[in-house]
PDB file of C-alpha atoms and ligand atoms in Angstrom:
ATOM      1  CA  MET B 930     -24.402   5.090  -5.649  1.00  0.00           C
ATOM      2  CA  LYS B 931     -20.769   5.566  -6.687  1.00  0.00           C
ATOM      3  CA  PRO B 932     -18.919   2.209  -6.776  1.00  0.00           C
ATOM      4  CA  ALA B 933     -16.190   1.613  -4.200  1.00  0.00           C
ATOM      5  CA  GLN B 934     -12.664   2.500  -5.213  1.00  0.00           C
ATOM      6  CA  VAL B 935      -9.300   1.082  -4.184  1.00  0.00           C
ATOM      7  CA  LEU B 936      -6.716   3.401  -2.634  1.00  0.00           C
ATOM      8  CA  VAL B 937      -3.034   2.487  -3.071  1.00  0.00           C
ATOM      9  CA  LEU B 938      -0.731   4.238  -0.606  1.00  0.00           C
ATOM     10  CA  HIS B 939       3.029   4.384  -0.996  1.00  0.00           C
ATOM     11  CA  GLY B 940       5.253   5.591   1.825  1.00  0.00           C
ATOM     12  CA  PRO B 941       8.574   7.436   1.906  1.00  0.00           C
ATOM     13  CA  ASN B 942      11.301   6.958  -0.722  1.00  0.00           C
ATOM     14  CA  LEU B 943       9.099   4.810  -2.947  1.00  0.00           C
ATOM     15  CA  ASN B 944       9.038   7.709  -5.420  1.00  0.00           C
ATOM     16  CA  LEU B 945      12.651   6.651  -6.127  1.00  0.00           C
ATOM     17  CA  LEU B 946      11.770   3.114  -7.251  1.00  0.00           C
ATOM     18  CA  GLY B 947      13.732   2.122 -10.338  1.00  0.00           C
ATOM     19  CA  VAL B 948      16.856   3.958  -9.200  1.00  0.00           C
ATOM     20  CA  ARG B 949      16.808   3.220  -5.467  1.00  0.00           C
ATOM     21  CA  GLU B 950      18.825   0.089  -4.534  1.00  0.00           C
ATOM     22  CA  PRO B 951      17.574  -1.831  -7.609  1.00  0.00           C
ATOM     23  CA  GLU B 952      19.131  -5.060  -6.300  1.00  0.00           C
ATOM     24  CA  VAL B 953      16.651  -4.859  -3.383  1.00  0.00           C
ATOM     25  CA  TYR B 954      13.627  -3.106  -4.884  1.00  0.00           C
ATOM     26  CA  GLY B 955      13.869  -3.915  -8.607  1.00  0.00           C
ATOM     27  CA  LEU B 956      13.881  -1.726 -11.678  1.00  0.00           C
ATOM     28  CA  VAL B 957      10.183  -1.016 -12.036  1.00  0.00           C
ATOM     29  CA  THR B 958       9.303   2.610 -11.347  1.00  0.00           C
ATOM     30  CA  LEU B 959       6.433   3.773  -9.160  1.00  0.00           C
ATOM     31  CA  GLY B 960       4.757   5.268 -12.225  1.00  0.00           C
ATOM     32  CA  GLU B 961       4.835   1.872 -13.937  1.00  0.00           C
ATOM     33  CA  ILE B 962       3.424   0.123 -10.854  1.00  0.00           C
ATOM     34  CA  ASN B 963       0.582   2.632 -10.579  1.00  0.00           C
ATOM     35  CA  GLU B 964      -0.160   2.418 -14.298  1.00  0.00           C
ATOM     36  CA  ARG B 965      -0.531  -1.388 -14.131  1.00  0.00           C
ATOM     37  CA  LEU B 966      -2.771  -1.185 -11.081  1.00  0.00           C
ATOM     38  CA  MET B 967      -5.031   1.432 -12.635  1.00  0.00           C
ATOM     39  CA  LYS B 968      -5.340  -0.678 -15.821  1.00  0.00           C
ATOM     40  CA  LEU B 969      -6.164  -3.812 -13.817  1.00  0.00           C
ATOM     41  CA  GLY B 970      -8.847  -1.890 -11.939  1.00  0.00           C
ATOM     42  CA  GLU B 971     -10.242  -0.388 -15.130  1.00  0.00           C
ATOM     43  CA  ALA B 972     -10.670  -3.872 -16.608  1.00  0.00           C
ATOM     44  CA  ARG B 973     -12.915  -4.714 -13.652  1.00  0.00           C
ATOM     45  CA  GLY B 974     -14.711  -1.365 -13.615  1.00  0.00           C
ATOM     46  CA  VAL B 975     -13.108  -0.242 -10.344  1.00  0.00           C
ATOM     47  CA  SER B 976     -11.193   2.976 -10.020  1.00  0.00           C
ATOM     48  CA  VAL B 977      -7.744   2.670  -8.449  1.00  0.00           C
ATOM     49  CA  VAL B 978      -6.368   5.836  -6.867  1.00  0.00           C
ATOM     50  CA  CYS B 979      -2.634   5.988  -6.087  1.00  0.00           C
ATOM     51  CA  PHE B 980      -0.939   8.322  -3.621  1.00  0.00           C
ATOM     52  CA  GLN B 981       2.703   8.545  -2.556  1.00  0.00           C
ATOM     53  CA  SER B 982       4.189  10.791   0.084  1.00  0.00           C
ATOM     54  CA  ASN B 983       7.403  11.125   2.010  1.00  0.00           C
ATOM     55  CA  SER B 984       5.457  12.833   4.781  1.00  0.00           C
ATOM     56  CA  GLU B 985       3.792  10.913   7.593  1.00  0.00           C
ATOM     57  CA  SER B 986       1.187  13.615   8.107  1.00  0.00           C
ATOM     58  CA  ASP B 987       0.183  13.649   4.416  1.00  0.00           C
ATOM     59  CA  LEU B 988      -0.315   9.881   4.524  1.00  0.00           C
ATOM     60  CA  VAL B 989      -2.411  10.153   7.694  1.00  0.00           C
ATOM     61  CA  GLU B 990      -4.545  12.899   6.076  1.00  0.00           C
ATOM     62  CA  ARG B 991      -5.004  10.801   2.942  1.00  0.00           C
ATOM     63  CA  VAL B 992      -6.232   7.871   5.016  1.00  0.00           C
ATOM     64  CA  HIS B 993      -8.730  10.176   6.772  1.00  0.00           C
ATOM     65  CA  LYS B 994      -9.982  11.390   3.393  1.00  0.00           C
ATOM     66  CA  ALA B 995     -10.653   7.760   2.417  1.00  0.00           C
ATOM     67  CA  ARG B 996     -13.685   7.846   4.754  1.00  0.00           C
ATOM     68  CA  ASP B 997     -15.446  10.250   2.388  1.00  0.00           C
ATOM     69  CA  ASP B 998     -14.341   9.219  -1.098  1.00  0.00           C
ATOM     70  CA  HIS B 999     -15.885   5.761  -1.477  1.00  0.00           C
ATOM     71  CA  THR B1000     -12.687   3.891  -0.694  1.00  0.00           C
ATOM     72  CA  GLY B1001     -13.670   0.278  -0.070  1.00  0.00           C
ATOM     73  CA  PHE B1002     -10.181  -1.200   0.210  1.00  0.00           C
ATOM     74  CA  ILE B1003      -6.645   0.081   0.813  1.00  0.00           C
ATOM     75  CA  ILE B1004      -3.350  -1.377  -0.391  1.00  0.00           C
ATOM     76  CA  VAL B1005      -0.484   0.150   1.559  1.00  0.00           C
ATOM     77  CA  ASN B1006       3.269  -0.056   1.434  1.00  0.00           C
ATOM     78  CA  PRO B1007       4.150   2.073   4.456  1.00  0.00           C
ATOM     79  CA  ALA B1008       7.888   1.714   3.561  1.00  0.00           C
ATOM     80  CA  ALA B1009      10.063   2.906   6.476  1.00  0.00           C
ATOM     81  CA  PHE B1010       6.924   3.957   8.397  1.00  0.00           C
ATOM     82  CA  THR B1011       6.141   0.230   8.649  1.00  0.00           C
ATOM     83  CA  HIS B1012       8.626   0.039  11.470  1.00  0.00           C
ATOM     84  CA  THR B1013       7.956   3.397  13.161  1.00  0.00           C
ATOM     85  CA  SER B1014       4.517   4.889  12.633  1.00  0.00           C
ATOM     86  CA  VAL B1015       1.894   4.465  15.310  1.00  0.00           C
ATOM     87  CA  ALA B1016       0.157   7.505  13.755  1.00  0.00           C
ATOM     88  CA  LEU B1017      -0.388   5.816  10.392  1.00  0.00           C
ATOM     89  CA  ARG B1018      -1.420   2.588  12.102  1.00  0.00           C
ATOM     90  CA  ASP B1019      -3.968   4.472  14.192  1.00  0.00           C
ATOM     91  CA  ALA B1020      -5.315   6.249  11.103  1.00  0.00           C
ATOM     92  CA  LEU B1021      -5.946   2.928   9.336  1.00  0.00           C
ATOM     93  CA  SER B1022      -7.516   1.535  12.459  1.00  0.00           C
ATOM     94  CA  ALA B1023      -9.718   4.636  12.852  1.00  0.00           C
ATOM     95  CA  VAL B1024     -11.183   4.533   9.341  1.00  0.00           C
ATOM     96  CA  ALA B1025     -11.762   0.772   9.617  1.00  0.00           C
ATOM     97  CA  ILE B1026     -11.314   0.165   5.873  1.00  0.00           C
ATOM     98  CA  PRO B1027      -9.817  -3.279   5.147  1.00  0.00           C
ATOM     99  CA  PHE B1028      -6.248  -3.174   3.883  1.00  0.00           C
ATOM    100  CA  ILE B1029      -3.371  -5.316   2.657  1.00  0.00           C
ATOM    101  CA  GLU B1030       0.219  -4.454   3.628  1.00  0.00           C
ATOM    102  CA  VAL B1031       2.647  -4.849   0.733  1.00  0.00           C
ATOM    103  CA  HIS B1032       6.446  -4.818   0.673  1.00  0.00           C
ATOM    104  CA  LEU B1033       8.569  -5.228  -2.425  1.00  0.00           C
ATOM    105  CA  SER B1034      11.424  -6.854  -0.501  1.00  0.00           C
ATOM    106  CA  ASN B1035      11.089  -9.672   2.008  1.00  0.00           C
ATOM    107  CA  ILE B1036      11.255  -7.693   5.255  1.00  0.00           C
ATOM    108  CA  HIS B1037      11.900 -10.924   7.190  1.00  0.00           C
ATOM    109  CA  ALA B1038      15.080 -11.667   5.248  1.00  0.00           C
ATOM    110  CA  ARG B1039      16.765  -8.309   5.897  1.00  0.00           C
ATOM    111  CA  GLU B1040      17.979  -6.326   8.927  1.00  0.00           C
ATOM    112  CA  PRO B1041      16.293  -7.350  12.194  1.00  0.00           C
ATOM    113  CA  PHE B1042      14.601  -3.928  12.644  1.00  0.00           C
ATOM    114  CA  ARG B1043      12.596  -4.519   9.453  1.00  0.00           C
ATOM    115  CA  ARG B1044      10.944  -7.651  10.840  1.00  0.00           C
ATOM    116  CA  SER B1045       8.531  -5.732  13.029  1.00  0.00           C
ATOM    117  CA  SER B1046       5.538  -3.958  11.551  1.00  0.00           C
ATOM    118  CA  TYR B1047       2.969  -1.667  13.174  1.00  0.00           C
ATOM    119  CA  PHE B1048       0.467  -2.782  10.525  1.00  0.00           C
ATOM    120  CA  SER B1049       0.528  -6.543  10.071  1.00  0.00           C
ATOM    121  CA  ASP B1050      -1.821  -7.452  12.928  1.00  0.00           C
ATOM    122  CA  LEU B1051      -4.506  -5.076  11.586  1.00  0.00           C
ATOM    123  CA  ALA B1052      -4.086  -6.072   7.942  1.00  0.00           C
ATOM    124  CA  ALA B1053      -6.362  -8.463   6.069  1.00  0.00           C
ATOM    125  CA  GLY B1054      -3.085  -9.888   4.753  1.00  0.00           C
ATOM    126  CA  VAL B1055       0.579  -9.152   4.157  1.00  0.00           C
ATOM    127  CA  ILE B1056       2.519  -9.677   0.905  1.00  0.00           C
ATOM    128  CA  THR B1057       6.272  -9.302   1.264  1.00  0.00           C
ATOM    129  CA  GLY B1058       9.158 -10.129  -1.054  1.00  0.00           C
ATOM    130  CA  LEU B1059       7.318 -10.572  -4.361  1.00  0.00           C
ATOM    131  CA  GLY B1060       8.468  -7.278  -5.865  1.00  0.00           C
ATOM    132  CA  ALA B1061       6.072  -5.127  -7.874  1.00  0.00           C
ATOM    133  CA  LYS B1062       3.921  -8.213  -8.506  1.00  0.00           C
ATOM    134  CA  GLY B1063       2.889  -8.073  -4.837  1.00  0.00           C
ATOM    135  CA  TYR B1064       0.785  -4.971  -5.490  1.00  0.00           C
ATOM    136  CA  GLU B1065      -1.000  -6.700  -8.360  1.00  0.00           C
ATOM    137  CA  LEU B1066      -1.760  -9.773  -6.253  1.00  0.00           C
ATOM    138  CA  ALA B1067      -3.113  -7.510  -3.517  1.00  0.00           C
ATOM    139  CA  LEU B1068      -5.302  -5.730  -6.037  1.00  0.00           C
ATOM    140  CA  VAL B1069      -6.728  -9.008  -7.363  1.00  0.00           C
ATOM    141  CA  TYR B1070      -7.772  -9.803  -3.785  1.00  0.00           C
ATOM    142  CA  ALA B1071      -9.221  -6.312  -3.271  1.00  0.00           C
ATOM    143  CA  LEU B1072     -11.242  -6.475  -6.493  1.00  0.00           C
ATOM    144  CA  ASP B1073     -12.658  -9.894  -5.550  1.00  0.00           C
ATOM    145  CA  PHE B1074     -13.440  -8.588  -2.067  1.00  0.00           C
ATOM    146  CA  LEU B1075     -15.315  -5.576  -3.440  1.00  0.00           C
ATOM    147  CA  GLY B1076     -17.076  -7.772  -6.002  1.00  0.00           C
ATOM    148  CA  HIS B1077     -18.334 -10.107  -3.305  1.00  0.00           C
ATOM    149  CA  LYS B1078     -19.587  -7.167  -1.258  1.00  0.00           C
ATOM    150  CA  ALA B1079     -21.595  -5.658  -4.124  1.00  0.00           C
TER     151      ALA B1079
HETATM  152  C1  DQA Y 506       9.792  -1.663   2.039  1.00  0.00           C
HETATM  153  C2  DQA Y 506      10.621  -2.301   3.168  1.00  0.00           C
HETATM  154  C3  DQA Y 506      10.925  -1.273   4.240  1.00  0.00           C
HETATM  155  O1  DQA Y 506      11.682  -1.858   5.278  1.00  0.00           O
HETATM  156  C4  DQA Y 506      11.718  -0.115   3.656  1.00  0.00           C
HETATM  157  O2  DQA Y 506      11.928   0.877   4.644  1.00  0.00           O
HETATM  158  C5  DQA Y 506      11.097   0.460   2.443  1.00  0.00           C
HETATM  159  C6  DQA Y 506      10.446  -0.418   1.475  1.00  0.00           C
HETATM  160  C7  DQA Y 506       9.589  -2.640   0.853  1.00  0.00           C
HETATM  161  O3  DQA Y 506       8.732  -2.362   0.041  1.00  0.00           O
HETATM  162  O4  DQA Y 506      10.309  -3.630   0.739  1.00  0.00           O
HETATM  163  O5  DQA Y 506      11.209   1.660   2.187  1.00  0.00           O
HETATM  164  O6  DQA Y 506       8.515  -1.347   2.556  1.00  0.00           O
END
């Protein structure tokens, strides 16, 4: 049987990391984040698949596809969809694959509308405000989780 893989989903505008409001989101690019995650996974023999889209429907479709591609864990930064998307929430709920919600910035220390998330109550955990490192910490958890399941 093919081993479980980890899917990393990035929502809208995260393709602009490195140039987008660096004082809030840092200088690390999305390519660099993905590279680090894939290397970390490789070291543990787990494939890490990264997907970014600015489109809600593409993200929903990608979550559906996770049912059939051996995805055992999802790491998701829904970006602005965190605060708006019942559709993406429902997709994650429908596939019933455990996930961690990650935010680069601390969403609780910013504008009030960012404090509410459609995902947090379904998530195995939430990491917010630790910058790009948050994805790596989430992946360490995911790899341990998959290891324990094997
Ligand atoms: C974000 C926080 C969201 O409020 C915002 O819309 C983003 C990025 C973060 O990673 O800090 O696009 O999810």
